[in-house]
Short mmCIF file of C-alpha atoms in Angstrom, two decimals:
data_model
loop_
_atom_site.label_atom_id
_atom_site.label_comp_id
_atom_site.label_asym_id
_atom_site.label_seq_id
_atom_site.Cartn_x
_atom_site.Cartn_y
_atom_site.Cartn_z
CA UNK A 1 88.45 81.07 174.62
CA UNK A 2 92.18 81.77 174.78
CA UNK A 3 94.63 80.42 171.95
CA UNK A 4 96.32 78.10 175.17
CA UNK A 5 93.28 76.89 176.73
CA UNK A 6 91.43 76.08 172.57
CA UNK A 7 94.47 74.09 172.03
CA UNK A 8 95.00 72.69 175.49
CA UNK A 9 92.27 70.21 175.29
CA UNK A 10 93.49 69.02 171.42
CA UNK A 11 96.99 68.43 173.22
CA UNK A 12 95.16 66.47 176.07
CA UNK A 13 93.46 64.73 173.74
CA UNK A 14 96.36 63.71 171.50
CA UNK A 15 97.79 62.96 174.76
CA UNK A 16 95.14 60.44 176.05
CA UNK A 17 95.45 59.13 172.47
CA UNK A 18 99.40 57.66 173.47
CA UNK A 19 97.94 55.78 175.96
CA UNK A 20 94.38 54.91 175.37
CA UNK A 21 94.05 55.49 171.68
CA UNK A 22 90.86 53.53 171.05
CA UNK A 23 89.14 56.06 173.76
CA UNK A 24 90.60 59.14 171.94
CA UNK A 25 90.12 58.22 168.72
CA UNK A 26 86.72 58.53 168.44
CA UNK A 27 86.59 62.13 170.74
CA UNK A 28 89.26 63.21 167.74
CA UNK A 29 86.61 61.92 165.31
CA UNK A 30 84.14 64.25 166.36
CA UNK A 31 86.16 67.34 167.06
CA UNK A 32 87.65 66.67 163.45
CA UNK A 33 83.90 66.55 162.24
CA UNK A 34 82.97 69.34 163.88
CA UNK A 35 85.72 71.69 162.65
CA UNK A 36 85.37 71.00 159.05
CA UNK A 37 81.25 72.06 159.34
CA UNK A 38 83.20 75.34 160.19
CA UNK A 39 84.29 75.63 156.59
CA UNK A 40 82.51 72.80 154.48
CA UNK A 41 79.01 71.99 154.01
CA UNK A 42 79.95 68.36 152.30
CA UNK A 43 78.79 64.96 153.55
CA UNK A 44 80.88 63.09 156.05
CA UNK A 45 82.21 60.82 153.65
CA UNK A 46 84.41 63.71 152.65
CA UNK A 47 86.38 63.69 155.52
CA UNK A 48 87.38 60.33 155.01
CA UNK A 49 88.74 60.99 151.79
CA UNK A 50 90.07 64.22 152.84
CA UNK A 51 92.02 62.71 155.85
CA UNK A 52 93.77 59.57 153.64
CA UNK A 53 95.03 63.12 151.29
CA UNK A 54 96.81 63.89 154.54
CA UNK A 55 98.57 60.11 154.36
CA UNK A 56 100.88 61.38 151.54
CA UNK A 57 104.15 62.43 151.48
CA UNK A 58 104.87 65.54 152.61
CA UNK A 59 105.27 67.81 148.83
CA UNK A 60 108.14 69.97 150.13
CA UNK A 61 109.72 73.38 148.75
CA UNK A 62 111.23 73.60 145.24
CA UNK A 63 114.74 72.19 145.25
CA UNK A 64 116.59 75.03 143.88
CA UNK A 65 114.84 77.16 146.51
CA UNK A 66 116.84 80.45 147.05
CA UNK A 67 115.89 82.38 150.52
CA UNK A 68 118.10 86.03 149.83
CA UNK A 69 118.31 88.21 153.19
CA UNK A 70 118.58 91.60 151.48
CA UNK A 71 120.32 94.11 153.81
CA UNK A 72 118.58 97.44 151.90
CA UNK A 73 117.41 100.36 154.25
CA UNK A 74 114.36 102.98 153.00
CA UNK A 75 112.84 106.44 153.74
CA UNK A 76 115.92 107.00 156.00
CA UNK A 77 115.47 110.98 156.91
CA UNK A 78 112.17 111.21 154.93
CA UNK A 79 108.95 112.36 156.68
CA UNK A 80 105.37 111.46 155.52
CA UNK A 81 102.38 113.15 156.00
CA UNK A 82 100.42 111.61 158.41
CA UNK A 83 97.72 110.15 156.13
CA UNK A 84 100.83 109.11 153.84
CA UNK A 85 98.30 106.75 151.71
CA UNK A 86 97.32 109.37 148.94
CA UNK A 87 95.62 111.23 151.63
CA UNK A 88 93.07 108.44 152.60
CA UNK A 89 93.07 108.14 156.97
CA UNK A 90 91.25 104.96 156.42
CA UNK A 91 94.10 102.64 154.12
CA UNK A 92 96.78 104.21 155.96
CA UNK A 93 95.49 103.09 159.44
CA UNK A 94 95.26 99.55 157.94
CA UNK A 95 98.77 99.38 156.83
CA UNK A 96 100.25 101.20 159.55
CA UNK A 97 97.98 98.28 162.01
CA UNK A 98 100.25 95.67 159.80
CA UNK A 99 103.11 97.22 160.30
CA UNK A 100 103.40 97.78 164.11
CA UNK A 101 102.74 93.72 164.43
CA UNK A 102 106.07 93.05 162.37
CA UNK A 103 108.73 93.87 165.05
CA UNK A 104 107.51 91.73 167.98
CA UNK A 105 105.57 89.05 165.16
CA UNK A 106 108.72 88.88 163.13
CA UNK A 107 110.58 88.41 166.38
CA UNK A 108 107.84 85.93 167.58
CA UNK A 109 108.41 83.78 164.22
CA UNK A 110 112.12 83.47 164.63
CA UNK A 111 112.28 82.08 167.99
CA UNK A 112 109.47 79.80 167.71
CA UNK A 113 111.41 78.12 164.46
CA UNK A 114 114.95 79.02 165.73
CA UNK A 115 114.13 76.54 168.85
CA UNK A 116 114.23 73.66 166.92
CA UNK A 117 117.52 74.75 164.72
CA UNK A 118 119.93 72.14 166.59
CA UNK A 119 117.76 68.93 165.55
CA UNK A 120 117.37 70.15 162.04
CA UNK A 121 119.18 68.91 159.28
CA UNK A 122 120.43 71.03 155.66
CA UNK A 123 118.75 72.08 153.70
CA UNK A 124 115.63 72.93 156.23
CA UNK A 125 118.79 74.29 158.63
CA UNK A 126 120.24 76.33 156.37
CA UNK A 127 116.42 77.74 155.16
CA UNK A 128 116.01 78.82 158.80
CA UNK A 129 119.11 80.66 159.22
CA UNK A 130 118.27 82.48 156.01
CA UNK A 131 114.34 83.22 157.43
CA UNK A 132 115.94 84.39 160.71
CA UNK A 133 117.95 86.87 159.03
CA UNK A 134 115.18 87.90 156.66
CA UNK A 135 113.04 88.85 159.37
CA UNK A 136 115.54 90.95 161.47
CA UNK A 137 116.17 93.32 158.30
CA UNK A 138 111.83 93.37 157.99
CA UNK A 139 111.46 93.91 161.79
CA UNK A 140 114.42 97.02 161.37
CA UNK A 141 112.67 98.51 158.54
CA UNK A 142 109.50 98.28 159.85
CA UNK A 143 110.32 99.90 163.04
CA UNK A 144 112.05 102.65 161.48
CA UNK A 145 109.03 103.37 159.48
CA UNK A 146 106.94 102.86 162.84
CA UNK A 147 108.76 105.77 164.23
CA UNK A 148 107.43 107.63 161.46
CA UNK A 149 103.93 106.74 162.15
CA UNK A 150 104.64 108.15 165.76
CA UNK A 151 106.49 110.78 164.27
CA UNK A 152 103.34 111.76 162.37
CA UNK A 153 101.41 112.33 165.51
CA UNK A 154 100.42 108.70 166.07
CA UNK A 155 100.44 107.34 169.88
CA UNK A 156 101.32 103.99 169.38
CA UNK A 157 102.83 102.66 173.02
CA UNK A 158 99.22 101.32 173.63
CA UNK A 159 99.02 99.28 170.41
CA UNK A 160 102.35 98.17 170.97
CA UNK A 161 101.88 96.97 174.67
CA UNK A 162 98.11 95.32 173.56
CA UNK A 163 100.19 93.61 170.80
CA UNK A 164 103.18 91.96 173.19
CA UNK A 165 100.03 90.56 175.40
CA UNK A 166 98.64 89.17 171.99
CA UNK A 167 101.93 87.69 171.59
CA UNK A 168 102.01 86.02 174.72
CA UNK A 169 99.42 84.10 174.98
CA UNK A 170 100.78 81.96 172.26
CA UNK A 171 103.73 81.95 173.92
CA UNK A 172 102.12 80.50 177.14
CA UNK A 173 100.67 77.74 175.07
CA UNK A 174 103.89 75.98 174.59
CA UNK A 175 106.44 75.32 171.99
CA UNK A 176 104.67 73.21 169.49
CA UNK A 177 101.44 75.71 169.58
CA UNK A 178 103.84 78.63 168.90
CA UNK A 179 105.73 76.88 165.68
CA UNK A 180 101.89 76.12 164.86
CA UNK A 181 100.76 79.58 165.07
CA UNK A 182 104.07 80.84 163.42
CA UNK A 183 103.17 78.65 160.28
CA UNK A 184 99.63 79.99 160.03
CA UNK A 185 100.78 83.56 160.39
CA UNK A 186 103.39 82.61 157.79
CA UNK A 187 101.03 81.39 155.74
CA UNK A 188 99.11 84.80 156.18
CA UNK A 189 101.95 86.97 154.96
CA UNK A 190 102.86 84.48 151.96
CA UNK A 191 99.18 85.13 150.45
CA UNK A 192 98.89 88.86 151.37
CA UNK A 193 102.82 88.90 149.20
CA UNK A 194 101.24 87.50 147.13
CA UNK A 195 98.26 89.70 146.41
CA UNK A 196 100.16 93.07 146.89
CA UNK A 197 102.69 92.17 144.53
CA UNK A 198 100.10 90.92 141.50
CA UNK A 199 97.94 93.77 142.01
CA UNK A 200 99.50 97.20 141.65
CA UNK A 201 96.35 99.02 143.22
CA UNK A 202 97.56 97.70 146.63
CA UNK A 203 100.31 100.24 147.02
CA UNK A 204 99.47 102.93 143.66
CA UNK A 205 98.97 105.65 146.15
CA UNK A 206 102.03 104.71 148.72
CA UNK A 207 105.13 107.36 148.59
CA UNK A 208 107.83 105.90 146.60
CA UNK A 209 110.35 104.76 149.36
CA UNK A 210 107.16 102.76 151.13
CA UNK A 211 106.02 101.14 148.08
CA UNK A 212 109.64 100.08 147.77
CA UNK A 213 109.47 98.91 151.52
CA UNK A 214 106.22 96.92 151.20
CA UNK A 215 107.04 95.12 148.00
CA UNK A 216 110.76 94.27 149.31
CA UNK A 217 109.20 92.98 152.52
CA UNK A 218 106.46 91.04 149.93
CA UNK A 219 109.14 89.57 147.96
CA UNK A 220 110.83 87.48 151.13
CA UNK A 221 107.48 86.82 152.43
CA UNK A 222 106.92 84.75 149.46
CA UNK A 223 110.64 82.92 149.36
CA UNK A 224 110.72 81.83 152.89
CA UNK A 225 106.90 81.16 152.81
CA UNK A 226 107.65 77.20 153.62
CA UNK A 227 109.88 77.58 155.99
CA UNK A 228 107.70 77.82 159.25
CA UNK A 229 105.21 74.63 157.81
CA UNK A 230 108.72 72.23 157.14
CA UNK A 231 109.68 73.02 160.56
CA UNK A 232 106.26 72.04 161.81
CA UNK A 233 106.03 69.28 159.91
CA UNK A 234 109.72 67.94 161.40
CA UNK A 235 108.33 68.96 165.35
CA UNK A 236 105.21 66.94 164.45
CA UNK A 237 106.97 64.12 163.37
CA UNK A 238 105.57 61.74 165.73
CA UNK A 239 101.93 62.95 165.11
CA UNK A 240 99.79 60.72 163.13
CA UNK A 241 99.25 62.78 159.68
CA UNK A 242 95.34 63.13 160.96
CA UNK A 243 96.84 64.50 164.20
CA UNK A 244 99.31 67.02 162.78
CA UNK A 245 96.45 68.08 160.39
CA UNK A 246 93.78 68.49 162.95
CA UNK A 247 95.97 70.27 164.87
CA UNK A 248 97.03 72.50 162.21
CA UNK A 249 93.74 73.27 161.36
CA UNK A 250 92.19 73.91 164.62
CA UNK A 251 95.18 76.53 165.14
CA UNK A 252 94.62 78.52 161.76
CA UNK A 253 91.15 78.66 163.13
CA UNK A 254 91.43 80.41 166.34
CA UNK A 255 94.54 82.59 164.76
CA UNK A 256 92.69 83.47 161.76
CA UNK A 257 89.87 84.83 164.43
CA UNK A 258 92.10 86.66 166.71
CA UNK A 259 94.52 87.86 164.04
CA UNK A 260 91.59 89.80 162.45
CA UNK A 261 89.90 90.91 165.56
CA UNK A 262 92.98 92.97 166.94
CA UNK A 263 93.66 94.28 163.63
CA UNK A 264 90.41 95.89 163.53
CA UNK A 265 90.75 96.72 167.49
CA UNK A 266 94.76 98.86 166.07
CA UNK A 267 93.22 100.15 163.18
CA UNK A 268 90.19 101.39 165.37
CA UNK A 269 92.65 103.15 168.25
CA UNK A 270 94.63 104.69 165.16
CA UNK A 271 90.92 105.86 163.78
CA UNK A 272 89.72 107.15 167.11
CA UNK A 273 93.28 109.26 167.18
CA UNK A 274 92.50 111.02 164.01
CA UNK A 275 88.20 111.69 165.38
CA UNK A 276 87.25 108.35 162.69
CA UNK A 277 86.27 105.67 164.33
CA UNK A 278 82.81 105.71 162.80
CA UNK A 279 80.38 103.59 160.35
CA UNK A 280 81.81 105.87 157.40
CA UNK A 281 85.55 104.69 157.86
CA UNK A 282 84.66 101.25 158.47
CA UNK A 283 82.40 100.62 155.50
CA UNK A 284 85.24 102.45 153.46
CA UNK A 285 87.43 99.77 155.44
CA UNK A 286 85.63 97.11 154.63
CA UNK A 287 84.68 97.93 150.63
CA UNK A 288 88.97 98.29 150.57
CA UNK A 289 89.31 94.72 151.73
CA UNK A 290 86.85 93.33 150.08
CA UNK A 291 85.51 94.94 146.61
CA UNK A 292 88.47 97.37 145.62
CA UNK A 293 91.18 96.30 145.39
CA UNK A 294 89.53 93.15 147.49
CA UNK A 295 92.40 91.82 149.61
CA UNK A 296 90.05 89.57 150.93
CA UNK A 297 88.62 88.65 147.66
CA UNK A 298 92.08 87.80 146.43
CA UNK A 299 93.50 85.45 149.46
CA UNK A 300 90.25 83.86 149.79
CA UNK A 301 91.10 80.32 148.09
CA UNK A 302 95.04 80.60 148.90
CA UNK A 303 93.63 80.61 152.65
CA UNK A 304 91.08 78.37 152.43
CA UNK A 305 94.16 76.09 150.66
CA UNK A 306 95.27 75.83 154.46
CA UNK A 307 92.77 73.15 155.25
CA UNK A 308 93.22 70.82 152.88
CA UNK A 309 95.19 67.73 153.91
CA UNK A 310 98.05 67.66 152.20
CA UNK A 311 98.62 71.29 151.89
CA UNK A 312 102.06 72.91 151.85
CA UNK A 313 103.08 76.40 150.70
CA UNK A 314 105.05 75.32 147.85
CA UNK A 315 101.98 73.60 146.42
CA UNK A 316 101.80 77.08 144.47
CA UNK A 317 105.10 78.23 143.32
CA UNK A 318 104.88 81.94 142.92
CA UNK A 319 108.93 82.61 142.51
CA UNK A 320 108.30 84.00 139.10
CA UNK A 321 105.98 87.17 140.65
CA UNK A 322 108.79 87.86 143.32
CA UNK A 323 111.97 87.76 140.87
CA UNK A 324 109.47 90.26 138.38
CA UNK A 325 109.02 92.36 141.33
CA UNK A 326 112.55 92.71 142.10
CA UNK A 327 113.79 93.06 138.78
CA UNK A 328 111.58 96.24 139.27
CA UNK A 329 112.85 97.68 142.30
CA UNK A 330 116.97 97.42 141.20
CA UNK A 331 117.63 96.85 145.16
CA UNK A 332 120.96 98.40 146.72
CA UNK A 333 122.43 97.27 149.94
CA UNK A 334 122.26 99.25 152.52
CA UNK A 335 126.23 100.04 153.75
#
């Protein structure tokens, strides 16, 4: 089922619930039952406690939060080989999958949080304005290093097209569905920062300038992290706390399926380019993300974090990894 139609009905329902909420409460009940057999195998008497977590006050980023747009530029005139990750066809086509999503995501992200910018107050405002500008340096660097994917023989205009239809059907979905699916996404990146950055195997074999690139682009992922979930939070304002939370976690749901299903459908076009797409690559692809270094492994409970009422990103402040990390890199602005 489409992302609009899977969250139509939840908006129906929540919509029902404004007038008749007796009659919806109890449909809400069972949809909220049904999603967390997805992901937990407890009694029902979990829920219940689970949902009166979701009661509390929202937790909030750290007050001295600092969101940095760094203007810095990399691999300007430098050419890669085409499997640029030590040699291995398989890693690069996974990174090089992340990376063509970042213009038109990162693009995506700001104007579903930018929409609500006139209704905010400081210092959430102020926190988006830094975000939007953080993400228009990562979508420039990332398509200048896209053109070197194409550069290296790669046709890309298919992945690129299959990606703004991807993009779209959020888009359809409405307003609140697209801050919802920004905030998931968002919540994607902030744990994948977080695992490239504490694990060095992630990028060992990346040329210099793209190791650079990647843990920059880490580093911001990780201080604007909250920034897409405290907007949420402020357009769901009017939700019950069971509502926004069953909402949010029927969204990560469907996103975390599709997001993973057209990776794999870019990395296998950029496989089938280089005569890979075969049961070889794809068990190589699949011991990468999950034994060594284990991606998956690594942002297993940070995702899994998501569902728990209550949640926010700054529940786990991991500002100490991205200032070591850029005390490594001894940034310069681009001119």
């Amino acid at each position: 089922m489409k992302l609009s139609k899977y969250v139509a009905s939840f908006r129906c329902a929540l919509g029902r619930g404004r007038a008749n909420r007796s009659n919806a409460s109890q449909e809400l009940e069972s949809r909220a039952l049904f999603l967390v057999s997805m992901f937990h195998s407890g009694p029902r008497w979990a829920l219940g406690v689970a949902v009166k977590e979701e009661f509390m006050r929202a937790f909030g980023g750290p007050a001295d939060l600092e969101i940095k747009p760094r203007n810095v530029e990399f691999g300007r005139g430098v050419n890669y080989e085409r499997w640029w990750c030590g040699g291995d066809p398989v890693v690069t086509a996974f990174f090089n999958a992340l990376s063509l999503t970042f213009p038109q995501g990162e693009s995506f992200f700001v104007n579903s949080v930018r929409r609500y910018l006139p209704e905010l107050s400081e210092p959430l405002r102020g926190q988006v304005e830094e975000f939007a500008q953080q993400e228009a340096y990562h979508s420039r660097e990332h398509m200048a290093f896209n053109r070197q994917v194409a550069a290296g023989g790669y046709e890309t205009k298919e992945i690129d097209a299959l990606i703004r239809k991807d993009i779209q059907v959020s888009k359809d979905a409405g307003p609140e569905v697209e801050l919802a699916v920004t905030a998931a996404l968002e919540h994607f990146t902030g744990i994948f920062a977080h695992a490239w950055l504490s694990d060095p195997r992630h990028f060992k074999d990346f040329p210099e300038d793209l190791r650079r690139l990647w843990q920059w682009h880490s580093i911001e992922e990780i201080e604007h992290k909250g920034v897409a979930f405290d907007t949420f939070l402020f357009a769901t304002r009017d939700l019950s706390p069971f509502q926004r939370w069953l909402f949010r976690t029927m969204v990560m749901g469907k996103v975390t399926f599709e997001f993973w299903k057209e990776r794999f459908r870019d990395i296998g076009l950029l496989l089938k380019q280089d005569g890979l797409d075969n049961a070889t690559s794809w068990r190589r692809l699949i011991g990468y993300l999950v034994a060594r270094p284990g991606l998956f492994r690594q942002v297993l409970g940070p995702y899994l974090a998501w569902y728990a009422p209550g949640f926010h990103p700054w529940r786990h402040d991991d500002r100490a990894l991205a200032a070591q990390a850029e005390a490594s890199l001894s940034l310069v602005p681009a001119r």
